[in-house]
């Protein structure tokens, strides 16, 4: 997408030249809510502050309110509660064309019978730019995205990947402060999707423009963004960097949605001598990271180990192997616990216990307490 980084950098400098210091946040959502006229509450109490140049993803299952929130930021959807600030300016009731945002849609929303050049210039026409100024900007972005040779081709005569680049070029040519992307890779096949994911991340770093990205694909959100907003049913569940989201889920929804976790409920049993919290469960006392009073242990698949001997005092769960699968270096075991539930655990495929354990074998599982998070159910 950016064959010549030097060229992109020059363009980036020009694109971002109007951006001043980061005294205020690029984007601020304060208790933003949306109830549609039919009474559907799509978003509730959404609070978020985004730094300039940050890449933020909205992640959640279909219907959780991601697109509604993005459209409210763009101004395509009226907010019904709260307010939205861009660079400190309240834009809650500003029409979309007056906001310093651009939106990239999943289907790209290109005009099929316009040429690439006309498609890209369209946003500048709306802004009423002088012809010479418009031409200069369009040529520059065509060059940056390596689209010059297609400039006079009709948009419907191009491949999916090329259309995706045109959509991005069209979004960026208006020099937005914030680029809003609504499942922009959804229409691409898996290979192209991977390639464009990488290019998108590079582009975002080069330009230093704030990106807000909507996706229901976990790997996309975790792989691309600086922070992820996990949503469920119109509510923000957690806002964290990908690594923290994975290691320290904050709610039962996130524990179930991200990674592969086992959730065990119990009764809070105070702090351990090392400051970690303890939970009394039907399997014994589980120790983990979390707030005092938390009543649920979240244990990632890789925190379990097969512990035939076990360390004295450590939590040990007896179980029975029900399935075994080796995928590359990782061994996936399915284990039925004494309460009949089945859990998935991960271990090194080369470990002797993975080689020898067959379905039906009895095992004892140990848990690495460092990886356990205690949350409120
Ligand atoms: P997502 O982008 O996470 O899939 P949406 O923001 O599109 O979710 O939708 C959130 C909720 O709002 C859903 O329950 C959806 O059915 C509802 N919704 C979306 N658009 C409208 C509308 N124009 N009128 C009424 N309800 C809507």
mmCIF file of C-alpha atoms and ligand atoms in Angstrom:
data_model
loop_
_atom_site.group_PDB
_atom_site.id
_atom_site.type_symbol
_atom_site.label_atom_id
_atom_site.label_comp_id
_atom_site.label_asym_id
_atom_site.label_seq_id
_atom_site.Cartn_x
_atom_site.Cartn_y
_atom_site.Cartn_z
ATOM 1 C CA UNK A 1 0.000 0.000 0.000
ATOM 2 C CA UNK A 2 2.890 2.338 0.769
ATOM 3 C CA UNK A 3 5.637 1.364 -1.643
ATOM 4 C CA UNK A 4 7.712 4.368 -0.767
ATOM 5 C CA UNK A 5 7.794 5.169 2.958
ATOM 6 C CA UNK A 6 9.751 8.359 2.371
ATOM 7 C CA UNK A 7 6.994 9.645 0.190
ATOM 8 C CA UNK A 8 4.424 8.615 2.771
ATOM 9 C CA UNK A 9 6.331 10.430 5.468
ATOM 10 C CA UNK A 10 6.383 13.661 3.532
ATOM 11 C CA UNK A 11 2.680 13.308 2.945
ATOM 12 C CA UNK A 12 2.199 12.485 6.612
ATOM 13 C CA UNK A 13 3.913 15.659 7.665
ATOM 14 C CA UNK A 14 1.672 17.685 5.428
ATOM 15 C CA UNK A 15 -1.406 15.772 6.450
ATOM 16 C CA UNK A 16 -0.773 16.288 10.112
ATOM 17 C CA UNK A 17 0.662 19.775 9.901
ATOM 18 C CA UNK A 18 -2.509 21.300 11.250
ATOM 19 C CA UNK A 19 -2.478 19.136 14.346
ATOM 20 C CA UNK A 20 -1.282 20.992 17.411
ATOM 21 C CA UNK A 21 0.204 19.644 20.629
ATOM 22 C CA UNK A 22 -1.450 16.832 22.527
ATOM 23 C CA UNK A 23 -2.812 18.987 25.336
ATOM 24 C CA UNK A 24 -6.323 17.731 24.769
ATOM 25 C CA UNK A 25 -7.440 14.307 23.706
ATOM 26 C CA UNK A 26 -8.132 13.730 20.039
ATOM 27 C CA UNK A 27 -11.414 12.111 20.940
ATOM 28 C CA UNK A 28 -13.440 12.116 24.112
ATOM 29 C CA UNK A 29 -16.732 10.342 24.703
ATOM 30 C CA UNK A 30 -18.499 11.296 27.907
ATOM 31 C CA UNK A 31 -21.374 9.043 29.018
ATOM 32 C CA UNK A 32 -22.480 8.746 25.411
ATOM 33 C CA UNK A 33 -25.719 6.865 24.887
ATOM 34 C CA UNK A 34 -28.040 6.034 22.034
ATOM 35 C CA UNK A 35 -31.659 4.983 22.087
ATOM 36 C CA UNK A 36 -33.147 4.564 18.614
ATOM 37 C CA UNK A 37 -36.645 5.960 17.969
ATOM 38 C CA UNK A 38 -38.086 2.426 18.196
ATOM 39 C CA UNK A 39 -36.885 2.253 21.813
ATOM 40 C CA UNK A 40 -33.787 0.073 21.206
ATOM 41 C CA UNK A 41 -30.981 1.191 23.481
ATOM 42 C CA UNK A 42 -27.896 0.443 21.398
ATOM 43 C CA UNK A 43 -25.234 2.146 23.545
ATOM 44 C CA UNK A 44 -25.101 3.098 27.219
ATOM 45 C CA UNK A 45 -22.728 5.328 29.185
ATOM 46 C CA UNK A 46 -19.796 5.041 26.819
ATOM 47 C CA UNK A 47 -16.734 6.793 28.277
ATOM 48 C CA UNK A 48 -13.478 6.928 26.326
ATOM 49 C CA UNK A 49 -10.496 9.214 25.909
ATOM 50 C CA UNK A 50 -8.275 8.653 22.877
ATOM 51 C CA UNK A 51 -4.793 10.144 22.532
ATOM 52 C CA UNK A 52 -3.578 11.609 19.273
ATOM 53 C CA UNK A 53 -2.116 8.894 17.065
ATOM 54 C CA UNK A 54 -3.680 6.063 19.016
ATOM 55 C CA UNK A 55 -5.183 3.042 17.278
ATOM 56 C CA UNK A 56 -8.302 1.999 19.146
ATOM 57 C CA UNK A 57 -10.507 -0.958 18.224
ATOM 58 C CA UNK A 58 -14.136 -1.502 19.210
ATOM 59 C CA UNK A 59 -14.562 -5.243 19.593
ATOM 60 C CA UNK A 60 -17.669 -7.259 20.388
ATOM 61 C CA UNK A 61 -20.279 -9.586 18.965
ATOM 62 C CA UNK A 62 -22.685 -8.459 16.295
ATOM 63 C CA UNK A 63 -25.318 -6.077 17.624
ATOM 64 C CA UNK A 64 -23.327 -4.900 20.680
ATOM 65 C CA UNK A 65 -23.317 -1.253 19.546
ATOM 66 C CA UNK A 66 -19.918 -0.840 17.855
ATOM 67 C CA UNK A 67 -21.151 0.658 14.586
ATOM 68 C CA UNK A 68 -23.689 2.844 16.327
ATOM 69 C CA UNK A 69 -20.889 4.329 18.429
ATOM 70 C CA UNK A 70 -18.680 4.850 15.375
ATOM 71 C CA UNK A 71 -21.538 6.498 13.503
ATOM 72 C CA UNK A 72 -22.196 8.791 16.470
ATOM 73 C CA UNK A 73 -18.520 9.851 16.397
ATOM 74 C CA UNK A 74 -18.824 10.506 12.648
ATOM 75 C CA UNK A 75 -22.090 12.391 13.128
ATOM 76 C CA UNK A 76 -24.205 10.030 11.010
ATOM 77 C CA UNK A 77 -26.206 9.110 14.090
ATOM 78 C CA UNK A 78 -27.501 11.597 16.681
ATOM 79 C CA UNK A 79 -26.437 10.894 20.239
ATOM 80 C CA UNK A 80 -29.268 10.739 22.757
ATOM 81 C CA UNK A 81 -27.145 11.187 25.905
ATOM 82 C CA UNK A 82 -23.729 12.540 26.858
ATOM 83 C CA UNK A 83 -21.340 14.411 24.597
ATOM 84 C CA UNK A 84 -18.509 13.893 22.120
ATOM 85 C CA UNK A 85 -15.422 16.118 21.945
ATOM 86 C CA UNK A 86 -12.843 16.123 19.168
ATOM 87 C CA UNK A 87 -9.647 17.952 20.072
ATOM 88 C CA UNK A 88 -11.515 19.512 22.955
ATOM 89 C CA UNK A 89 -14.336 20.881 20.803
ATOM 90 C CA UNK A 90 -17.871 19.663 21.483
ATOM 91 C CA UNK A 91 -19.098 18.190 18.189
ATOM 92 C CA UNK A 92 -22.109 16.387 19.663
ATOM 93 C CA UNK A 93 -24.490 18.180 17.338
ATOM 94 C CA UNK A 94 -22.127 19.115 14.513
ATOM 95 C CA UNK A 95 -23.092 17.677 11.099
ATOM 96 C CA UNK A 96 -20.738 14.982 9.712
ATOM 97 C CA UNK A 97 -19.187 17.153 6.994
ATOM 98 C CA UNK A 98 -18.171 19.735 9.593
ATOM 99 C CA UNK A 99 -16.388 17.179 11.783
ATOM 100 C CA UNK A 100 -12.664 16.492 11.295
ATOM 101 C CA UNK A 101 -13.374 12.793 10.755
ATOM 102 C CA UNK A 102 -13.459 10.425 7.773
ATOM 103 C CA UNK A 103 -15.246 7.118 7.686
ATOM 104 C CA UNK A 104 -14.265 3.974 5.776
ATOM 105 C CA UNK A 105 -17.152 1.555 5.311
ATOM 106 C CA UNK A 106 -17.011 -2.222 5.040
ATOM 107 C CA UNK A 107 -18.339 -2.195 1.468
ATOM 108 C CA UNK A 108 -16.159 0.880 0.730
ATOM 109 C CA UNK A 109 -19.223 2.787 -0.560
ATOM 110 C CA UNK A 110 -17.376 3.824 -3.721
ATOM 111 C CA UNK A 111 -19.337 5.281 -6.617
ATOM 112 C CA UNK A 112 -19.041 2.486 -9.206
ATOM 113 C CA UNK A 113 -19.371 4.657 -12.290
ATOM 114 C CA UNK A 114 -16.959 7.345 -11.150
ATOM 115 C CA UNK A 115 -13.260 6.997 -11.845
ATOM 116 C CA UNK A 116 -10.781 6.375 -9.072
ATOM 117 C CA UNK A 117 -9.729 10.028 -9.267
ATOM 118 C CA UNK A 118 -13.325 11.258 -9.041
ATOM 119 C CA UNK A 119 -14.064 8.951 -6.133
ATOM 120 C CA UNK A 120 -11.067 10.216 -4.215
ATOM 121 C CA UNK A 121 -11.841 13.852 -5.019
ATOM 122 C CA UNK A 122 -15.465 13.563 -3.982
ATOM 123 C CA UNK A 123 -14.942 14.496 -0.307
ATOM 124 C CA UNK A 124 -12.943 17.550 -1.348
ATOM 125 C CA UNK A 125 -15.767 18.615 -3.706
ATOM 126 C CA UNK A 126 -18.167 18.468 -0.772
ATOM 127 C CA UNK A 127 -15.824 20.658 1.225
ATOM 128 C CA UNK A 128 -15.899 23.150 -1.651
ATOM 129 C CA UNK A 129 -12.143 23.166 -2.266
ATOM 130 C CA UNK A 130 -10.751 25.210 -5.178
ATOM 131 C CA UNK A 131 -10.047 23.097 -8.266
ATOM 132 C CA UNK A 132 -6.265 23.514 -8.207
ATOM 133 C CA UNK A 133 -6.018 22.720 -4.509
ATOM 134 C CA UNK A 134 -8.220 19.682 -4.951
ATOM 135 C CA UNK A 135 -6.180 18.385 -7.902
ATOM 136 C CA UNK A 136 -2.947 18.790 -5.975
ATOM 137 C CA UNK A 137 -4.250 16.799 -2.995
ATOM 138 C CA UNK A 138 -5.772 14.065 -5.144
ATOM 139 C CA UNK A 139 -2.583 13.603 -7.182
ATOM 140 C CA UNK A 140 -0.512 13.437 -4.031
ATOM 141 C CA UNK A 141 -2.640 10.739 -2.432
ATOM 142 C CA UNK A 142 -2.886 8.771 -5.707
ATOM 143 C CA UNK A 143 0.883 8.743 -5.757
ATOM 144 C CA UNK A 144 1.168 7.787 -2.107
ATOM 145 C CA UNK A 145 -1.161 4.799 -2.516
ATOM 146 C CA UNK A 146 0.375 3.806 -5.852
ATOM 147 C CA UNK A 147 -2.949 4.335 -7.580
ATOM 148 C CA UNK A 148 -1.858 6.777 -10.270
ATOM 149 C CA UNK A 149 -1.934 4.181 -13.042
ATOM 150 C CA UNK A 150 -5.567 3.332 -12.171
ATOM 151 C CA UNK A 151 -6.661 6.935 -11.705
ATOM 152 C CA UNK A 152 -8.925 7.044 -14.759
ATOM 153 C CA UNK A 153 -10.391 3.605 -14.332
ATOM 154 C CA UNK A 154 -13.951 3.164 -13.090
ATOM 155 C CA UNK A 155 -14.090 1.931 -9.498
ATOM 156 C CA UNK A 156 -16.162 -1.124 -10.431
ATOM 157 C CA UNK A 157 -13.372 -2.354 -12.681
ATOM 158 C CA UNK A 158 -10.919 -2.922 -9.841
ATOM 159 C CA UNK A 159 -10.119 -5.759 -7.435
ATOM 160 C CA UNK A 160 -11.230 -5.879 -3.795
ATOM 161 C CA UNK A 161 -7.774 -4.917 -2.548
ATOM 162 C CA UNK A 162 -7.560 -1.969 -4.942
ATOM 163 C CA UNK A 163 -11.021 -0.767 -3.934
ATOM 164 C CA UNK A 164 -9.981 -0.985 -0.311
ATOM 165 C CA UNK A 165 -6.988 1.270 -1.034
ATOM 166 C CA UNK A 166 -9.173 3.755 -2.870
ATOM 167 C CA UNK A 167 -11.539 3.853 0.089
ATOM 168 C CA UNK A 168 -8.599 4.559 2.408
ATOM 169 C CA UNK A 169 -7.186 7.180 0.029
ATOM 170 C CA UNK A 170 -10.587 8.834 -0.163
ATOM 171 C CA UNK A 171 -10.839 8.865 3.625
ATOM 172 C CA UNK A 172 -7.376 10.330 4.087
ATOM 173 C CA UNK A 173 -7.384 12.920 1.304
ATOM 174 C CA UNK A 174 -9.596 15.218 3.358
ATOM 175 C CA UNK A 175 -6.894 15.213 6.047
ATOM 176 C CA UNK A 176 -9.023 14.055 8.943
ATOM 177 C CA UNK A 177 -7.926 14.264 12.563
ATOM 178 C CA UNK A 178 -9.567 10.886 13.131
ATOM 179 C CA UNK A 179 -10.105 8.048 10.688
ATOM 180 C CA UNK A 180 -13.112 5.878 11.527
ATOM 181 C CA UNK A 181 -13.075 2.390 10.037
ATOM 182 C CA UNK A 182 -16.175 0.198 10.138
ATOM 183 C CA UNK A 183 -15.089 -3.439 9.559
ATOM 184 C CA UNK A 184 -12.953 -2.217 6.644
ATOM 185 C CA UNK A 185 -11.416 -5.623 5.983
ATOM 186 C CA UNK A 186 -14.635 -7.620 6.218
ATOM 187 C CA UNK A 187 -15.079 -7.943 2.452
ATOM 188 C CA UNK A 188 -11.564 -9.265 1.777
ATOM 189 C CA UNK A 189 -10.474 -12.899 1.628
ATOM 190 C CA UNK A 190 -8.269 -14.182 4.439
ATOM 191 C CA UNK A 191 -4.946 -13.710 2.628
ATOM 192 C CA UNK A 192 -5.576 -10.193 1.440
ATOM 193 C CA UNK A 193 -7.004 -9.361 4.831
ATOM 194 C CA UNK A 194 -3.724 -10.316 6.502
ATOM 195 C CA UNK A 195 -1.677 -8.286 4.037
ATOM 196 C CA UNK A 196 -3.867 -5.211 4.365
ATOM 197 C CA UNK A 197 -3.928 -5.530 8.162
ATOM 198 C CA UNK A 198 -0.152 -5.142 8.181
ATOM 199 C CA UNK A 199 -0.251 -2.275 5.724
ATOM 200 C CA UNK A 200 -2.957 -0.529 7.671
ATOM 201 C CA UNK A 201 -0.882 -0.636 10.837
ATOM 202 C CA UNK A 202 2.171 0.709 8.981
ATOM 203 C CA UNK A 203 0.105 3.442 7.401
ATOM 204 C CA UNK A 204 -1.329 4.459 10.743
ATOM 205 C CA UNK A 205 2.150 4.673 12.302
ATOM 206 C CA UNK A 206 3.471 6.651 9.344
ATOM 207 C CA UNK A 207 0.672 9.166 9.374
ATOM 208 C CA UNK A 208 0.251 9.408 13.132
ATOM 209 C CA UNK A 209 -3.479 9.870 12.634
ATOM 210 C CA UNK A 210 -5.883 8.573 15.256
ATOM 211 C CA UNK A 211 -7.689 5.452 14.057
ATOM 212 C CA UNK A 212 -10.907 4.095 15.540
ATOM 213 C CA UNK A 213 -11.597 0.685 14.118
ATOM 214 C CA UNK A 214 -14.694 -1.499 14.482
ATOM 215 C CA UNK A 215 -14.375 -5.257 14.234
ATOM 216 C CA UNK A 216 -15.954 -8.431 15.546
ATOM 217 C CA UNK A 217 -12.716 -10.353 14.836
ATOM 218 C CA UNK A 218 -10.700 -10.798 17.985
ATOM 219 C CA UNK A 219 -7.376 -11.395 16.233
ATOM 220 C CA UNK A 220 -7.796 -8.225 14.200
ATOM 221 C CA UNK A 221 -8.492 -6.080 17.267
ATOM 222 C CA UNK A 222 -5.724 -7.621 19.352
ATOM 223 C CA UNK A 223 -3.207 -7.567 16.505
ATOM 224 C CA UNK A 224 -3.736 -4.035 15.253
ATOM 225 C CA UNK A 225 -4.651 -1.743 18.065
ATOM 226 C CA UNK A 226 -2.992 0.040 20.953
ATOM 227 C CA UNK A 227 -6.150 -0.329 23.017
ATOM 228 C CA UNK A 228 -9.271 -2.384 22.633
ATOM 229 C CA UNK A 229 -12.744 -1.409 23.824
ATOM 230 C CA UNK A 230 -14.683 -4.624 24.418
ATOM 231 C CA UNK A 231 -18.441 -4.115 24.174
ATOM 232 C CA UNK A 232 -21.380 -6.345 24.934
ATOM 233 C CA UNK A 233 -25.046 -5.434 24.739
ATOM 234 C CA UNK A 234 -24.388 -1.715 24.354
ATOM 235 C CA UNK A 235 -22.128 -1.598 27.408
ATOM 236 C CA UNK A 236 -18.363 -1.095 27.587
ATOM 237 C CA UNK A 237 -16.947 -4.118 29.386
ATOM 238 C CA UNK A 238 -13.253 -3.216 29.381
ATOM 239 C CA UNK A 239 -10.823 -0.780 27.768
ATOM 240 C CA UNK A 240 -7.258 -2.106 27.797
ATOM 241 C CA UNK A 241 -4.173 -2.733 25.686
ATOM 242 C CA UNK A 242 -4.487 -6.139 23.956
ATOM 243 C CA UNK A 243 -1.960 -7.849 26.204
ATOM 244 C CA UNK A 244 -3.738 -6.755 29.380
ATOM 245 C CA UNK A 245 -7.116 -7.692 27.982
ATOM 246 C CA UNK A 246 -5.792 -11.153 27.393
ATOM 247 C CA UNK A 247 -3.933 -11.528 30.684
ATOM 248 C CA UNK A 248 -6.265 -9.636 33.001
ATOM 249 C CA UNK A 249 -9.870 -9.782 31.861
ATOM 250 C CA UNK A 250 -12.001 -7.498 34.023
ATOM 251 C CA UNK A 251 -15.462 -9.006 33.597
ATOM 252 C CA UNK A 252 -17.040 -12.435 33.060
ATOM 253 C CA UNK A 253 -17.967 -11.388 29.518
ATOM 254 C CA UNK A 254 -14.373 -10.541 28.597
ATOM 255 C CA UNK A 255 -13.136 -13.765 30.240
ATOM 256 C CA UNK A 256 -15.515 -15.703 28.002
ATOM 257 C CA UNK A 257 -14.924 -13.672 24.853
ATOM 258 C CA UNK A 258 -11.130 -13.285 24.761
ATOM 259 C CA UNK A 259 -8.786 -16.263 24.766
ATOM 260 C CA UNK A 260 -9.729 -19.599 26.284
ATOM 261 C CA UNK A 261 -10.474 -19.321 29.976
ATOM 262 C CA UNK A 262 -11.918 -21.537 32.682
ATOM 263 C CA UNK A 263 -14.130 -19.707 35.152
ATOM 264 C CA UNK A 264 -14.558 -21.065 38.680
ATOM 265 C CA UNK A 265 -16.828 -19.364 41.211
ATOM 266 C CA UNK A 266 -16.131 -19.303 44.916
ATOM 267 C CA UNK A 267 -16.255 -17.347 48.149
ATOM 268 C CA UNK A 268 -13.697 -14.593 48.846
ATOM 269 C CA UNK A 269 -11.219 -15.781 51.500
ATOM 270 C CA UNK A 270 -9.052 -12.705 52.065
ATOM 271 C CA UNK A 271 -5.501 -11.880 51.089
ATOM 272 C CA UNK A 272 -2.633 -14.362 50.975
ATOM 273 C CA UNK A 273 0.660 -13.400 52.712
ATOM 274 C CA UNK A 274 2.089 -12.249 49.360
ATOM 275 C CA UNK A 275 -0.801 -9.834 48.789
ATOM 276 C CA UNK A 276 -2.671 -11.914 46.228
ATOM 277 C CA UNK A 277 -6.319 -12.724 46.891
ATOM 278 C CA UNK A 278 -7.733 -16.095 47.822
ATOM 279 C CA UNK A 279 -10.946 -17.750 46.811
ATOM 280 C CA UNK A 280 -12.520 -20.808 48.405
ATOM 281 C CA UNK A 281 -13.920 -23.023 45.652
ATOM 282 C CA UNK A 282 -15.333 -26.549 45.452
ATOM 283 C CA UNK A 283 -11.866 -27.559 44.216
ATOM 284 C CA UNK A 284 -9.961 -25.965 47.087
ATOM 285 C CA UNK A 285 -8.418 -22.531 47.564
ATOM 286 C CA UNK A 286 -7.439 -20.689 44.400
ATOM 287 C CA UNK A 287 -5.050 -17.767 44.617
ATOM 288 C CA UNK A 288 -4.841 -15.011 42.030
ATOM 289 C CA UNK A 289 -4.522 -11.378 41.046
ATOM 290 C CA UNK A 290 -7.521 -9.223 41.728
ATOM 291 C CA UNK A 291 -9.471 -6.935 43.987
ATOM 292 C CA UNK A 292 -10.434 -7.936 47.528
ATOM 293 C CA UNK A 293 -13.875 -9.530 47.553
ATOM 294 C CA UNK A 294 -13.722 -10.858 44.006
ATOM 295 C CA UNK A 295 -15.724 -14.083 43.791
ATOM 296 C CA UNK A 296 -14.674 -15.672 40.482
ATOM 297 C CA UNK A 297 -11.376 -17.116 39.288
ATOM 298 C CA UNK A 298 -10.454 -16.784 35.617
ATOM 299 C CA UNK A 299 -7.818 -19.301 34.580
ATOM 300 C CA UNK A 300 -6.352 -19.150 31.063
ATOM 301 C CA UNK A 301 -5.805 -22.447 29.252
ATOM 302 C CA UNK A 302 -2.035 -22.058 29.382
ATOM 303 C CA UNK A 303 -1.987 -21.578 33.196
ATOM 304 C CA UNK A 304 -2.865 -25.233 33.771
ATOM 305 C CA UNK A 305 -0.217 -27.872 33.961
ATOM 306 C CA UNK A 306 -0.359 -31.576 34.402
ATOM 307 C CA UNK A 307 0.837 -32.035 37.985
ATOM 308 C CA UNK A 308 0.961 -35.674 38.955
ATOM 309 C CA UNK A 309 3.075 -34.925 42.009
ATOM 310 C CA UNK A 310 2.036 -31.339 42.587
ATOM 311 C CA UNK A 311 3.575 -28.904 45.012
ATOM 312 C CA UNK A 312 2.182 -29.287 48.529
ATOM 313 C CA UNK A 313 -0.491 -26.684 49.259
ATOM 314 C CA UNK A 314 -0.986 -25.769 45.632
ATOM 315 C CA UNK A 315 -4.446 -26.007 44.125
ATOM 316 C CA UNK A 316 -4.872 -29.305 42.328
ATOM 317 C CA UNK A 317 -7.835 -30.289 40.235
ATOM 318 C CA UNK A 318 -8.446 -33.969 39.557
ATOM 319 C CA UNK A 319 -9.821 -34.750 36.109
ATOM 320 C CA UNK A 320 -10.013 -37.170 33.239
ATOM 321 C CA UNK A 321 -8.596 -36.638 29.761
ATOM 322 C CA UNK A 322 -11.359 -36.696 27.145
ATOM 323 C CA UNK A 323 -9.440 -35.551 24.063
ATOM 324 C CA UNK A 324 -5.922 -34.778 22.937
ATOM 325 C CA UNK A 325 -4.777 -32.835 19.898
ATOM 326 C CA UNK A 326 -1.315 -31.680 18.873
ATOM 327 C CA UNK A 327 -1.098 -28.499 16.802
ATOM 328 C CA UNK A 328 2.517 -27.682 15.982
ATOM 329 C CA UNK A 329 4.352 -27.094 19.248
ATOM 330 C CA UNK A 330 1.165 -26.832 21.312
ATOM 331 C CA UNK A 331 -0.663 -29.748 22.859
ATOM 332 C CA UNK A 332 -4.373 -29.191 23.436
ATOM 333 C CA UNK A 333 -5.965 -31.386 26.055
ATOM 334 C CA UNK A 334 -9.593 -31.521 27.005
ATOM 335 C CA UNK A 335 -10.124 -32.509 30.631
ATOM 336 C CA UNK A 336 -13.341 -33.354 32.464
ATOM 337 C CA UNK A 337 -13.284 -32.018 36.020
ATOM 338 C CA UNK A 338 -15.035 -33.570 39.023
ATOM 339 C CA UNK A 339 -18.029 -31.259 38.524
ATOM 340 C CA UNK A 340 -18.455 -32.769 35.031
ATOM 341 C CA UNK A 341 -17.507 -29.627 33.129
ATOM 342 C CA UNK A 342 -14.929 -29.981 30.377
ATOM 343 C CA UNK A 343 -12.059 -27.519 30.096
ATOM 344 C CA UNK A 344 -9.348 -26.977 27.515
ATOM 345 C CA UNK A 345 -5.757 -26.712 28.570
ATOM 346 C CA UNK A 346 -2.620 -25.995 26.580
ATOM 347 C CA UNK A 347 0.820 -27.429 27.106
ATOM 348 C CA UNK A 348 3.996 -28.126 25.138
ATOM 349 C CA UNK A 349 3.310 -30.823 22.580
ATOM 350 C CA UNK A 350 6.701 -32.389 23.310
ATOM 351 C CA UNK A 351 6.039 -32.792 27.042
ATOM 352 C CA UNK A 352 6.081 -36.470 28.025
ATOM 353 C CA UNK A 353 2.672 -36.303 29.694
ATOM 354 C CA UNK A 354 1.122 -35.076 26.458
ATOM 355 C CA UNK A 355 2.746 -37.887 24.543
ATOM 356 C CA UNK A 356 1.513 -40.578 26.907
ATOM 357 C CA UNK A 357 -1.868 -39.331 28.129
ATOM 358 C CA UNK A 358 -4.721 -40.821 26.174
ATOM 359 C CA UNK A 359 -8.452 -40.206 26.519
ATOM 360 C CA UNK A 360 -9.754 -41.891 29.647
ATOM 361 C CA UNK A 361 -6.564 -41.337 31.664
ATOM 362 C CA UNK A 362 -6.866 -39.720 35.089
ATOM 363 C CA UNK A 363 -4.817 -36.555 35.690
ATOM 364 C CA UNK A 364 -4.267 -33.921 38.314
ATOM 365 C CA UNK A 365 -4.025 -30.333 37.119
ATOM 366 C CA UNK A 366 -1.941 -27.695 38.819
ATOM 367 C CA UNK A 367 -2.537 -23.982 38.244
ATOM 368 C CA UNK A 368 0.085 -21.265 37.938
ATOM 369 C CA UNK A 369 -1.333 -18.652 40.363
ATOM 370 C CA UNK A 370 0.488 -15.784 38.606
ATOM 371 C CA UNK A 371 -1.797 -16.252 35.595
ATOM 372 C CA UNK A 372 -5.038 -16.396 37.593
ATOM 373 C CA UNK A 373 -7.246 -13.296 37.665
ATOM 374 C CA UNK A 374 -9.995 -12.867 40.257
ATOM 375 C CA UNK A 375 -13.011 -10.840 39.151
ATOM 376 C CA UNK A 376 -16.545 -10.129 40.321
ATOM 377 C CA UNK A 377 -19.218 -12.224 38.669
HETATM 378 P P1 LIG B 1 -22.708 -3.748 15.950
HETATM 379 O O1 LIG B 1 -22.050 -2.715 15.121
HETATM 380 O O2 LIG B 1 -21.960 -4.032 17.207
HETATM 381 O O3 LIG B 1 -23.047 -4.985 15.199
HETATM 382 P P2 LIG B 1 -24.960 -1.918 15.936
HETATM 383 O O4 LIG B 1 -24.396 -0.662 16.497
HETATM 384 O O5 LIG B 1 -25.132 -1.996 14.470
HETATM 385 O O6 LIG B 1 -24.109 -3.157 16.473
HETATM 386 O O7 LIG B 1 -26.381 -2.192 16.609
HETATM 387 C C1 LIG B 1 -26.571 -2.121 18.020
HETATM 388 C C2 LIG B 1 -28.029 -2.381 18.334
HETATM 389 O O8 LIG B 1 -28.819 -1.333 17.802
HETATM 390 C C3 LIG B 1 -28.589 -3.663 17.727
HETATM 391 O O9 LIG B 1 -29.507 -4.211 18.641
HETATM 392 C C4 LIG B 1 -29.260 -3.194 16.464
HETATM 393 O O10 LIG B 1 -30.304 -4.056 16.100
HETATM 394 C C5 LIG B 1 -29.796 -1.837 16.908
HETATM 395 N N1 LIG B 1 -29.922 -0.883 15.797
HETATM 396 C C6 LIG B 1 -28.977 -0.517 14.912
HETATM 397 N N2 LIG B 1 -29.451 0.395 14.049
HETATM 398 C C7 LIG B 1 -30.747 0.626 14.403
HETATM 399 C C8 LIG B 1 -31.787 1.468 13.918
HETATM 400 N N3 LIG B 1 -31.574 2.291 12.885
HETATM 401 N N4 LIG B 1 -32.983 1.423 14.546
HETATM 402 C C9 LIG B 1 -33.187 0.608 15.602
HETATM 403 N N5 LIG B 1 -32.256 -0.205 16.116
HETATM 404 C C10 LIG B 1 -31.059 -0.209 15.528
#
